[in-house]
Every structure is written in C-alpha cells, then in structure tokens.
Short mmCIF file of C-alpha atoms in Angstrom, two decimals:
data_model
loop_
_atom_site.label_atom_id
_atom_site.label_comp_id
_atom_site.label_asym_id
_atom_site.label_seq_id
_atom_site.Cartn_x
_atom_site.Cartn_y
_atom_site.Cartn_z
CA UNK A 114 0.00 0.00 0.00
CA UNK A 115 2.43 2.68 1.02
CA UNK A 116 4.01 2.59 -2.61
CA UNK A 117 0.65 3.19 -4.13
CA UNK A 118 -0.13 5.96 -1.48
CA UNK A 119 3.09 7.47 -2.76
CA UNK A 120 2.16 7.65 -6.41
CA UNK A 121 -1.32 9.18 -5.68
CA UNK A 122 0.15 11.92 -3.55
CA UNK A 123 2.42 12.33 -6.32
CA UNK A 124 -0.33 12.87 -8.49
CA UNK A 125 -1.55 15.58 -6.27
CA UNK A 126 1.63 17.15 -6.29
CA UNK A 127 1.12 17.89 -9.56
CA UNK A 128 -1.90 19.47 -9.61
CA UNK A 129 -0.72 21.86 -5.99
CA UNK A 130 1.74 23.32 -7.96
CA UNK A 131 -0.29 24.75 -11.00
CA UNK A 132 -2.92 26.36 -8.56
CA UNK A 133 -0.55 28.35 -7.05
CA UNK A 134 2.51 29.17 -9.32
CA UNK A 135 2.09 28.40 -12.83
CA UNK A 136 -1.51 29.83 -13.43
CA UNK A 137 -1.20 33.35 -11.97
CA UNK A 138 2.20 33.84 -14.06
CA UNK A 139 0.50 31.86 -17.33
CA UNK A 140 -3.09 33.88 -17.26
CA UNK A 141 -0.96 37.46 -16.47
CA UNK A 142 1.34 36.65 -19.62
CA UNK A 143 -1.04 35.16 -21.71
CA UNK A 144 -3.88 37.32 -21.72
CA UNK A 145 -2.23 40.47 -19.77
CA UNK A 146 -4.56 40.47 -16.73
CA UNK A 147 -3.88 43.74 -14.62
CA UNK A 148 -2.17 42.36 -10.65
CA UNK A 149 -4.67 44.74 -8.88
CA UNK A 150 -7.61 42.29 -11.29
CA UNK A 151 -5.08 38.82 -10.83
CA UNK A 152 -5.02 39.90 -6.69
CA UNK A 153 -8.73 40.13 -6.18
CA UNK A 154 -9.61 37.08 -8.29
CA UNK A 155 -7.01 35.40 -6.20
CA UNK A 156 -8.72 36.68 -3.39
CA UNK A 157 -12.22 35.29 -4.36
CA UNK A 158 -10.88 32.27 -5.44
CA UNK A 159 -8.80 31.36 -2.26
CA UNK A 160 -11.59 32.46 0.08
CA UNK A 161 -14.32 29.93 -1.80
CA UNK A 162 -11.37 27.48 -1.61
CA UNK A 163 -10.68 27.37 1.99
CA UNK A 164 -14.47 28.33 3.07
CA UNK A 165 -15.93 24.73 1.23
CA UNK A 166 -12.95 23.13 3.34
CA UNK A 167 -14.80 21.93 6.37
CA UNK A 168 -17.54 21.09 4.27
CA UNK A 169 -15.69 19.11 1.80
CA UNK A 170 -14.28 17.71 5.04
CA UNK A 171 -17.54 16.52 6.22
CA UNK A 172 -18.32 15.23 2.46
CA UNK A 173 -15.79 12.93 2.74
CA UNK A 174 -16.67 11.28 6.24
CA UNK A 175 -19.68 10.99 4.94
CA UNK A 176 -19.13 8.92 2.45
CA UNK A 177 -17.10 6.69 3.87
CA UNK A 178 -18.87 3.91 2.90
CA UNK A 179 -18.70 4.66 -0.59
CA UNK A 180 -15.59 2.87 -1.65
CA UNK A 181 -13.21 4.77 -4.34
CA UNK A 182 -16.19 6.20 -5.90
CA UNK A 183 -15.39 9.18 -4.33
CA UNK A 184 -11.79 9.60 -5.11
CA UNK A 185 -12.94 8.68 -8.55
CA UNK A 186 -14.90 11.80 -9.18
CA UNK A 187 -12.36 14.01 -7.47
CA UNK A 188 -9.69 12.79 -9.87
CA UNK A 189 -11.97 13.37 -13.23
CA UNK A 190 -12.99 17.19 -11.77
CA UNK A 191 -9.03 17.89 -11.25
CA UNK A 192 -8.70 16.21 -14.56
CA UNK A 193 -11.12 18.71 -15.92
CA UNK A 194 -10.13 21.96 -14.51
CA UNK A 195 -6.53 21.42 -15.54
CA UNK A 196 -7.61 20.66 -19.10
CA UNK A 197 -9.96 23.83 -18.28
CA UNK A 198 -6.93 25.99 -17.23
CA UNK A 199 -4.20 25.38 -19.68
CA UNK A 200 -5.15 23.15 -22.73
CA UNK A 201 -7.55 25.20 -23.88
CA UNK A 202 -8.07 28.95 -25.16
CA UNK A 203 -9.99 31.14 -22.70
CA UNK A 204 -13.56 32.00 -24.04
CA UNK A 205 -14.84 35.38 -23.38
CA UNK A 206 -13.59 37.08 -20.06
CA UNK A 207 -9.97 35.31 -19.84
CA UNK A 208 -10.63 36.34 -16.11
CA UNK A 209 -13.75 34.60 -15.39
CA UNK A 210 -12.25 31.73 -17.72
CA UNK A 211 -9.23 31.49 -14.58
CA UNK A 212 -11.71 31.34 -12.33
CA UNK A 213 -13.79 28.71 -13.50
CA UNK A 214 -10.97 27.05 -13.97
CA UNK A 215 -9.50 26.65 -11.17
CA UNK A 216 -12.57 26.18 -8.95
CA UNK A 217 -13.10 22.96 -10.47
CA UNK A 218 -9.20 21.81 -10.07
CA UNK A 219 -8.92 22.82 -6.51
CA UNK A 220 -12.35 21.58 -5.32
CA UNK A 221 -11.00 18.38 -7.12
CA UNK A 222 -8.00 18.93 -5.58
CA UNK A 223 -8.96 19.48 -1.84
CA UNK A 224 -11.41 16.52 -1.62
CA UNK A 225 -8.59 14.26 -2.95
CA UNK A 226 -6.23 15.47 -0.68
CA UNK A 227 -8.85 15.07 2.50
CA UNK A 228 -9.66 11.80 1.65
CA UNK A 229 -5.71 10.01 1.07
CA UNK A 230 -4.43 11.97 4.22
CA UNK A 231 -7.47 10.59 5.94
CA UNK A 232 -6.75 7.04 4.63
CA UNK A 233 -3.04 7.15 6.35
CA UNK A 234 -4.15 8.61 10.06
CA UNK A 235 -7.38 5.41 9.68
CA UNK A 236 -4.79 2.72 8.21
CA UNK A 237 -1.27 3.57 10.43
CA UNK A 238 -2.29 4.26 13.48
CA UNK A 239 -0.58 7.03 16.07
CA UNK A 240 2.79 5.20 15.92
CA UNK A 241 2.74 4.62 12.26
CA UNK A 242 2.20 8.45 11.09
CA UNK A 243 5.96 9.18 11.25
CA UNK A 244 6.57 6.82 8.78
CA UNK A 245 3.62 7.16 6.23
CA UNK A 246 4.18 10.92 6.21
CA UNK A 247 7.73 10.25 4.88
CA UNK A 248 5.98 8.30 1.91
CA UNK A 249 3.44 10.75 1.71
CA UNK A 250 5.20 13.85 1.36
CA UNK A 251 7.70 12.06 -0.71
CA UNK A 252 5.55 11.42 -3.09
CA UNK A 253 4.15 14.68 -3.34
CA UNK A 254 7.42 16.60 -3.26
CA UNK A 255 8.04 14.25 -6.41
CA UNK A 256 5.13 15.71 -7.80
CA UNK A 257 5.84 19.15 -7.47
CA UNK A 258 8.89 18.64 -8.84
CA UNK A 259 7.43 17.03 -11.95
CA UNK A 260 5.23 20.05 -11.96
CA UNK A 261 7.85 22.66 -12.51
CA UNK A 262 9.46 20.91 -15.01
CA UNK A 263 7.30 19.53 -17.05
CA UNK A 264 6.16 22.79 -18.69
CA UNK A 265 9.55 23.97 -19.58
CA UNK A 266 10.44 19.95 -21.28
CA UNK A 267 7.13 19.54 -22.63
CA UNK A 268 7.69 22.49 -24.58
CA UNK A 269 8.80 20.40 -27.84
CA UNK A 270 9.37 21.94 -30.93
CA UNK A 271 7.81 25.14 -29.94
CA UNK A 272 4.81 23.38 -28.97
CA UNK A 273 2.54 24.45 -25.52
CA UNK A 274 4.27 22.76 -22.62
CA UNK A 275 1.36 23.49 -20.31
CA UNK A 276 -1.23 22.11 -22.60
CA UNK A 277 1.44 19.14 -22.95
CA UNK A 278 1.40 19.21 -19.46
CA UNK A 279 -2.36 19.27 -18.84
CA UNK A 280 -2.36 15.85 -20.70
CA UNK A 281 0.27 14.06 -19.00
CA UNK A 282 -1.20 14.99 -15.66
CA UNK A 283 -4.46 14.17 -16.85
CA UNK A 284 -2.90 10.05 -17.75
CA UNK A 285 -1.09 10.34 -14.14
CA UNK A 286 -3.88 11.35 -11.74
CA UNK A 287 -6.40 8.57 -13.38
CA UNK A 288 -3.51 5.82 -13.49
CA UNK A 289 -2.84 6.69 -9.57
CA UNK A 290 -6.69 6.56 -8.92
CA UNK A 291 -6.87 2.83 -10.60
CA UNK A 292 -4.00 1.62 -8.38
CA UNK A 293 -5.07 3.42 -4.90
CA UNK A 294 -8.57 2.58 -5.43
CA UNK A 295 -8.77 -0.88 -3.75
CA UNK A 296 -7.24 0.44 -0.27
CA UNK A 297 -10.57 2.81 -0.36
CA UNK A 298 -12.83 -0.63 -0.25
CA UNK A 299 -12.08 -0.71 3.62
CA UNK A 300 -12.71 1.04 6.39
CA UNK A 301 -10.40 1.61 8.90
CA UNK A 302 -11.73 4.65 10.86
CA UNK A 303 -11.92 3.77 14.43
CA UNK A 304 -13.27 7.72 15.36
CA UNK A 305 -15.81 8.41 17.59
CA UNK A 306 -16.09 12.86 17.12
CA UNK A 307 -16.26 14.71 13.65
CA UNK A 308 -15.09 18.31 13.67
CA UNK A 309 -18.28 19.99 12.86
CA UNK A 310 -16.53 23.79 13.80
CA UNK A 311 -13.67 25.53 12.70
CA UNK A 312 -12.23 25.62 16.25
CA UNK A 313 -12.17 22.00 17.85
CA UNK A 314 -13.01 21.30 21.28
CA UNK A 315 -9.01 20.31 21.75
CA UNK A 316 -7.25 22.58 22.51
CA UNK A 317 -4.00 21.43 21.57
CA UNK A 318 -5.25 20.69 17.82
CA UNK A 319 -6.45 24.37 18.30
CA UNK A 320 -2.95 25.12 19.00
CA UNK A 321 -1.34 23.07 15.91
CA UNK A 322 -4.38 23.98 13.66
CA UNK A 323 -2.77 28.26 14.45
CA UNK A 324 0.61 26.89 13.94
CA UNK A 325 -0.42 25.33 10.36
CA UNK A 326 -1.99 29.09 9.87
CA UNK A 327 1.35 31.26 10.67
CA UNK A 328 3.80 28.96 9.18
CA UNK A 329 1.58 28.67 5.58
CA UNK A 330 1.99 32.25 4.88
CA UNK A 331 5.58 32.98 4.40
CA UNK A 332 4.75 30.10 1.48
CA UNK A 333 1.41 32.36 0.43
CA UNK A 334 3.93 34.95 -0.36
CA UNK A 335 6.93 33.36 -2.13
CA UNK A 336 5.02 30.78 -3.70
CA UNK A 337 3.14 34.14 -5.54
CA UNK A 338 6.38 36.28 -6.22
CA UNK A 339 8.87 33.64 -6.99
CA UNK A 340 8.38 33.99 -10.71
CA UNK A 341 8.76 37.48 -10.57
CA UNK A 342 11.55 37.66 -7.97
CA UNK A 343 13.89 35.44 -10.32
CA UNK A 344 12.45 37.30 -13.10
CA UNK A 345 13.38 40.93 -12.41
CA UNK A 346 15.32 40.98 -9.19
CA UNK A 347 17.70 38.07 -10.13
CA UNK A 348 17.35 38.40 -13.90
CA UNK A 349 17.24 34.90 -14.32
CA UNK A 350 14.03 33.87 -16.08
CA UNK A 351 15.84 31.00 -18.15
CA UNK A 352 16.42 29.76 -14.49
CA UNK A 353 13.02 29.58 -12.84
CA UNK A 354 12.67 26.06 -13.72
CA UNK A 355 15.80 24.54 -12.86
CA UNK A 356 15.92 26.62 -9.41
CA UNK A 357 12.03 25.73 -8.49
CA UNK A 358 13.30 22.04 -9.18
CA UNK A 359 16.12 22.65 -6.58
CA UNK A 360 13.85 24.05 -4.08
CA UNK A 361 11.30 20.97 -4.58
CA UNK A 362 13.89 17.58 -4.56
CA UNK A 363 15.77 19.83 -1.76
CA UNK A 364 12.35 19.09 0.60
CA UNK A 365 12.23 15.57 -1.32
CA UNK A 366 15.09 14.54 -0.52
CA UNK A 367 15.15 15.63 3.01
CA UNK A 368 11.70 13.85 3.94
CA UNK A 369 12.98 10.77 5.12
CA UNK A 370 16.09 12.83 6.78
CA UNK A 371 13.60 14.83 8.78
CA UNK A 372 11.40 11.90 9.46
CA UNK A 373 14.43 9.90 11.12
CA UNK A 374 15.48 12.15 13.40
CA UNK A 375 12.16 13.34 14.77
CA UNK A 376 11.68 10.21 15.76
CA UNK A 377 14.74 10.57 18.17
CA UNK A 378 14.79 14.16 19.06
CA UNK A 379 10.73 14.95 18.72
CA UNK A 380 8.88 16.58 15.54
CA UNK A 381 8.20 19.77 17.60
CA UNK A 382 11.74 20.54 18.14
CA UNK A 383 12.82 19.68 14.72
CA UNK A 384 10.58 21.76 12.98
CA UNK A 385 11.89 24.63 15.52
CA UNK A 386 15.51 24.18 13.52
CA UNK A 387 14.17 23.76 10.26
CA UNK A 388 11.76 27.57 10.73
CA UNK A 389 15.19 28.91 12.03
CA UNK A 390 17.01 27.92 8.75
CA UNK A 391 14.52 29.58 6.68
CA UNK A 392 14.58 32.46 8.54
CA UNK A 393 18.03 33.09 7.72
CA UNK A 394 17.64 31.99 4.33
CA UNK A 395 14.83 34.78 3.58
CA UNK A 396 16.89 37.43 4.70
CA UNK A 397 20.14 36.46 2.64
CA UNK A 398 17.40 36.23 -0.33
CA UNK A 399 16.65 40.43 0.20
CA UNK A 400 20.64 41.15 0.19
CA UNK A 401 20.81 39.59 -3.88
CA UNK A 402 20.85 41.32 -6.89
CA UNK A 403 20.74 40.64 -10.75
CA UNK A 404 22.97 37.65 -11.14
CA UNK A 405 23.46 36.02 -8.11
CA UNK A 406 22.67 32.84 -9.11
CA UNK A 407 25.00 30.73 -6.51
CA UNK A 408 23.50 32.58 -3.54
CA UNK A 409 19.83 31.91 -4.61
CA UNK A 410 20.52 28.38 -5.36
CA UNK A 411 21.99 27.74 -2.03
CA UNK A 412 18.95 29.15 -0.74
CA UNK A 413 16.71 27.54 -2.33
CA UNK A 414 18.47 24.34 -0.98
CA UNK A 415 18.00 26.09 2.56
CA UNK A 416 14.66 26.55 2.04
CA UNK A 417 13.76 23.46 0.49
CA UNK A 418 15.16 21.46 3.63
CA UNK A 419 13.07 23.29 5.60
CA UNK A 420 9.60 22.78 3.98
CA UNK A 421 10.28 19.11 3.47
CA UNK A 422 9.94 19.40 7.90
CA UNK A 423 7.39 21.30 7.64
CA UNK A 424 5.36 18.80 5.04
CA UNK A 425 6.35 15.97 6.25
CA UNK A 426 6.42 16.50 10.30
CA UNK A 427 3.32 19.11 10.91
CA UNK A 428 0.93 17.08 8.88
CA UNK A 429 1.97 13.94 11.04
CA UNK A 430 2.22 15.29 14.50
CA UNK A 431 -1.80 17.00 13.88
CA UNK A 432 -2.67 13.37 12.79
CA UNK A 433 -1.55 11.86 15.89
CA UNK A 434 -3.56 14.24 17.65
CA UNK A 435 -6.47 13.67 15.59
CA UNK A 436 -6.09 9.99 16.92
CA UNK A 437 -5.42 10.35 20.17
CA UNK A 438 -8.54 12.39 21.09
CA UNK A 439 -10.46 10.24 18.50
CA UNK A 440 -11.74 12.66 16.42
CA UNK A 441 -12.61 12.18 12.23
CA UNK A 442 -9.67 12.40 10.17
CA UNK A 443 -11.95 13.10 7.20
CA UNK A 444 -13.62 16.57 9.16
CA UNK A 445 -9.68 17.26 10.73
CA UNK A 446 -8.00 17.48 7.56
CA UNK A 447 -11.14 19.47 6.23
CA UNK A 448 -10.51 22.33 8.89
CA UNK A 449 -6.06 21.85 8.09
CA UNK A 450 -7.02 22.81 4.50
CA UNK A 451 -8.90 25.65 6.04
CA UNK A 452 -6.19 27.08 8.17
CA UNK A 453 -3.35 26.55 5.37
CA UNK A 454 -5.65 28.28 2.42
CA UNK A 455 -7.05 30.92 5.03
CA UNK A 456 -3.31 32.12 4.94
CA UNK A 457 -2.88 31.40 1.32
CA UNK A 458 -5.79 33.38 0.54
CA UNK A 459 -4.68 36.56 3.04
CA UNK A 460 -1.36 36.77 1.66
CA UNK A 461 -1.68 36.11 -2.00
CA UNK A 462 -4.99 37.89 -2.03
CA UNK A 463 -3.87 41.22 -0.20
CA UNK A 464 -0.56 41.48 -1.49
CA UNK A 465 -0.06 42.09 -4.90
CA UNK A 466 -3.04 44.97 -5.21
CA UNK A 467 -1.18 46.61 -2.10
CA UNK A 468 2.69 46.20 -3.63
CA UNK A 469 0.87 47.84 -6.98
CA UNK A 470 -0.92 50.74 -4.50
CA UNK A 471 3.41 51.42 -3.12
CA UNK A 472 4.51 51.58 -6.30
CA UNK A 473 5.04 47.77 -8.22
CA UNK A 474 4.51 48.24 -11.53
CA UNK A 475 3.66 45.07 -14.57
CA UNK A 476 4.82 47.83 -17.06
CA UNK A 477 7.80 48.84 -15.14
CA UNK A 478 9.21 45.94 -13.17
CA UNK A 479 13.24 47.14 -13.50
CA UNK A 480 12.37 50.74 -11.64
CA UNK A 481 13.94 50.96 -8.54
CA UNK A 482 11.10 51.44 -6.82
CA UNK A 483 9.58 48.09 -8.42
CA UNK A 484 12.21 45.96 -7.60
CA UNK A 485 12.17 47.16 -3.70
CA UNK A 486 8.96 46.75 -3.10
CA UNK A 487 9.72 43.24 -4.60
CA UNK A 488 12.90 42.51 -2.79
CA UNK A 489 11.19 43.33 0.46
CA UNK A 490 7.57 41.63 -0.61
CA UNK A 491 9.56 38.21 -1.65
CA UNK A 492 11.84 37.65 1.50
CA UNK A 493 11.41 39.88 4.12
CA UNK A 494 7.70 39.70 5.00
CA UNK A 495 7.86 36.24 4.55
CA UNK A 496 11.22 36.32 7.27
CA UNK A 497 9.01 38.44 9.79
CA UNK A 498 5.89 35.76 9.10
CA UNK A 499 8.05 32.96 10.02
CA UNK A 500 9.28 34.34 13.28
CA UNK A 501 6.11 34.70 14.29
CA UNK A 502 5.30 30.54 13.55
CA UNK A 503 8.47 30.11 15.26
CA UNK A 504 7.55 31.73 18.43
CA UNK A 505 3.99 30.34 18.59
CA UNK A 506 6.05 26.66 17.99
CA UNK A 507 7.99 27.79 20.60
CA UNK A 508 4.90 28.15 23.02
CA UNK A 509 3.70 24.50 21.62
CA UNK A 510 6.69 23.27 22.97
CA UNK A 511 6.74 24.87 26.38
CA UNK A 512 2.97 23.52 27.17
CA UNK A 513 4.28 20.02 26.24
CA UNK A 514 6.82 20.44 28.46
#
C-alpha cells in the first residue's frame, strides 16, 4: 500500500503546484490580466477554496462507505479543470475563464487530498504516522517537482508545454486513482467525534491547527512572487525552472532525513531548527541582486530542507492528535485545509493589489522602486511571518513540556 499511497500523492503534487505558481504567471502573460484584477480574483478564489474546506471535510466522512467512488470523481474534476486551465483557449472574459478554472481543479484537488491523508491517520495508526508521512510527502514533493518541469520539457518543438502538461497529468492522476482505489474498499476509521466547527473542542489541535496558519503564509507569499523575484530581481528567467526544481527535490530529498530524526529528538523541536534555517535563508534572499545565481541556489536548498519538515512532520504530529482524542480524520484534515488556504488566501490575495498601491509596476518591473517593493515583498515579510510561527512553535513546545 504505502508505494501506491506514494504515487497518488504524487499525483496531487502535480496538480498543488499549478494552482498556485504556474496559473497566476501563465493567465498574467497570456492574456495580460492587470495584478490589482489577478489579486482580487485570487482573493475570491482562495476564500471559496478554503471556506468549502470543512464542508468538503464533512463530504468525505460521509461517504465513507462509498468505496473509491469518491476519489474517482475528485480525480476526473481535477482532470477537468486542468484541461480547463491550460489546454484550452480562454472564451470570453480570460478572467472569469481562470476562475472557472481553477474552482473545479482545486475543489478536485482538496477533496482528494482530504480523503488520502485521511486514509493514512485510519490505516497507520498514532505510531505509524511518522513513517507514512515520509511516503506521503515524498511522493508529493516528487510531484511538485514534476510540476515545474514539465512545462519547460514539454515544450517540444515550440509546442505548448502546459497544454502538454495538462495531458500528461491528466494520464497520471487517473492511473494513480486505478491503483489506490482498492485500499478505499475498507474502512479503517476507528473515530468516535467529527469536527463539525472551525475551532475543535481540543485545545491542543487548536494550538497546531494556528501553527499550520502562521507557518503557511511565508509560502502564500513566495510561492506568488517567486516567478517574478527570479524574473526581475535576479534576472534569471531562463532559471526559474531549474531553481524551483532545486527548491522541490531539496524538501524531497530531506523527507525521510527529517522523518528519522524526529523520531529521536521529537517533531516539535525539529521543525523549531528547520523555521530557524529559513529564517536566515529569507533574509540572505533580500541582500541579492541581478545575477546572483550561486546565492539563490543555495537558498533555495536552505529553504527546500526546511519545507520538506514542515510537510512531512506538521501534517503527522496533527494526525496523531487527531487519533489520540479520536476525532474524524476526514472533518480534521477538512478544517487543516482551512487554516493553510485561510493564509494562502490573506497573503496572495492582499498582497499584490497593495505592492501595486506602493509603487510595483507590470509595465515597469526594472524601476527601482519596483524591484524594492519586490525585494522586500519576496523575503522579508515572509522572514518576519516565520518568526512569528516560530515563536507560537515555541509556546507549543513549552505547554508540552
């Protein structure tokens, strides 16, 4: 099973990165969509994403009982909104076009992702969550990285790599859904509560659920600006791909790393190290200029190490607690979405229309004014963000003590 597992959160990998990187920078070249018109879609768009959360959350326990069914229409709507998005030519308003879109992928998207991580906190068990998370996030790592190359190598012969890529992705999620299927058939869910608020009863999955919050928005942020940091801070467009693929089999590769030695020294106090590392690593990023591309790579390899804790051990130490006070994983993982996409949709949402109201300009990225506002946008809000998940960590770790 865990192989399988693996291969679907691959899948899902695939589709995570489009939603947030590649169609904001695709839709903005393409059809020239204004940031202060991009922002506020984004805005809409993340707020009906992380609002049908604990609803899609309560879908999903719900139908329980429904085999792979489930996960079988999930897959075909991702399938659909990715075909949607980038295989074929916006009709009428290209903005509305974006937003239909992508509500289909990421409602898709979310439900899938409920329902697998709810299927490894029902089949492993408290002590086995270390270990499936390393297969888990693995996987989807993987996927990401697939993501943020594929575009760039599908692009044969002058061809559309994204509509290449809609295709392949389209093969990959409905080959994953055949294989992962059967594990679906049974049910393993030994819970007794179902989240039916957005603030459980527990108050230390209150606590992690804040936690998930603070640390998902320094991502918000520099998973919206990367494109145009490398683009017209660093001046290395030609580079995005390569350096995005860095960042990605960085927090790979470091998954089972991470997952080894939590299991000696505690996931709490590993994930302390790994914020403190991309601290630093944020504010080195806001000290570059145009060419430094040995600096960024070694902080993208920084940074990288330190989401592949934050994927692999946060996800597993909420599950444990979703087990030990017995409550639905399917409704749990339905308010986690919330919390992560609540930040994604503050920070994505609010911050382009207010760097355009100080002075960022689409027309005029290379003023000096531009690329401030950029600099400081891309790694120093997201250094002051992170402090503050550090600290709350911090307070995590002195009530366990």
């Amino acid at each position: 099973m865990p192989w399988r597992y693996a291969l679907f959160s691959c899948a899902l990998g695939m589709a995570g990165l489009p939603i947030y990187i590649h169609a904001p920078k695709f839709f903005v070249d393409q059809y020239e969509i204004s940031l202060v018109a991009l922002g506020l879609a984004l805005l809409i768009l993340r707020s009906i994403d992380f609002f049908q959360d604990p609803f899609l959350g309560r879908l999903a326990a719900s139908t329980q009982h429904n085999g792979s069914i489930p996960l079988w229409a999930a897959s075909v709507a991702m399938c659909v909104g990715m075909t949607l998005l980038f295989a074929i030519p916006a009709i009428g308003f290209p903005i509305l076009w974006f937003c239909i879109s992508l509500v289909i992928l990421f409602s898709g998207f979310s439900f899938a992702y409920i329902k697998i991580y709810a299927l490894g906190v029902e089949a492993y068990g408290v002590d086995g969550q270390i270990k499936i998370a390393k297969w888990r996030e693995g996987g989807n790592l993987i996927g990401i990285c697939l993501a943020a190359l594929a575009p760039t190598m599908l692009s044969i012969n002058g061809s559309n790599g994204y509509e290449n890529f809609a295709y392949l992705f389209c093969c990959f999620i409905l080959v994953a859904t055949f294989l992962v299927a059967s594990d679906f058939v049974q049910n393993f869910s030994t819970a007794t509560m179902k989240i039916t608020s957005l603030f459980p009863k527990d108050i230390h999955l209150r606590a992690l659920l804040f936690l998930v919050f603070l640390n998902a928005m320094p991502v918000a942020v520099t998973s919206t600006l990367f494109l145009f940091y490398v683009d017209n801070v660093l001046g290395l467009e030609a580079m995005a791909g390569p350096l995005l693929i860095l960042f990605f089999l960085s927090a790979a590769f470091s998954a089972p790393f991470w997952t080894k030695i939590a299991e000696h020294y505690g996931p709490l106090l590993i994930l302390r190290f790994s914020m403190f590392l991309s601290i630093i690593s944020f504010f080195w990023a806001y000290t570059l200029t145009t060419g430094d591309i040995i600096s960024f790579s070694v902080i993208c390899l920084a940074t990288g190490l330190s989401l592949g804790a934050d994927m692999t051990l946060l996800p597993a130490v909420y599950a444990k607690s979703l087990i030990k006070t017995k409550n639905d994983a399917n409704s749990g993982f339905g308010i986690w979405n919330f919390s992560n996409k609540l930040a994604l949709a503050l920070t994505a949402g609010l911050l382009l229309p207010i760097m355009e109201f100080v002075g960022f300009e689409t027309q005029d990225m290379n003023s000096t004014l531009s690329l401030e506002v950029l600099s400081i946008s891309y790694a120093l809000v997201p250094c002051v963000l992170k402090v503050l998940a550090l600290l709350w960590l911090q307070n995590l770790i002195l009530r366990d003590k």
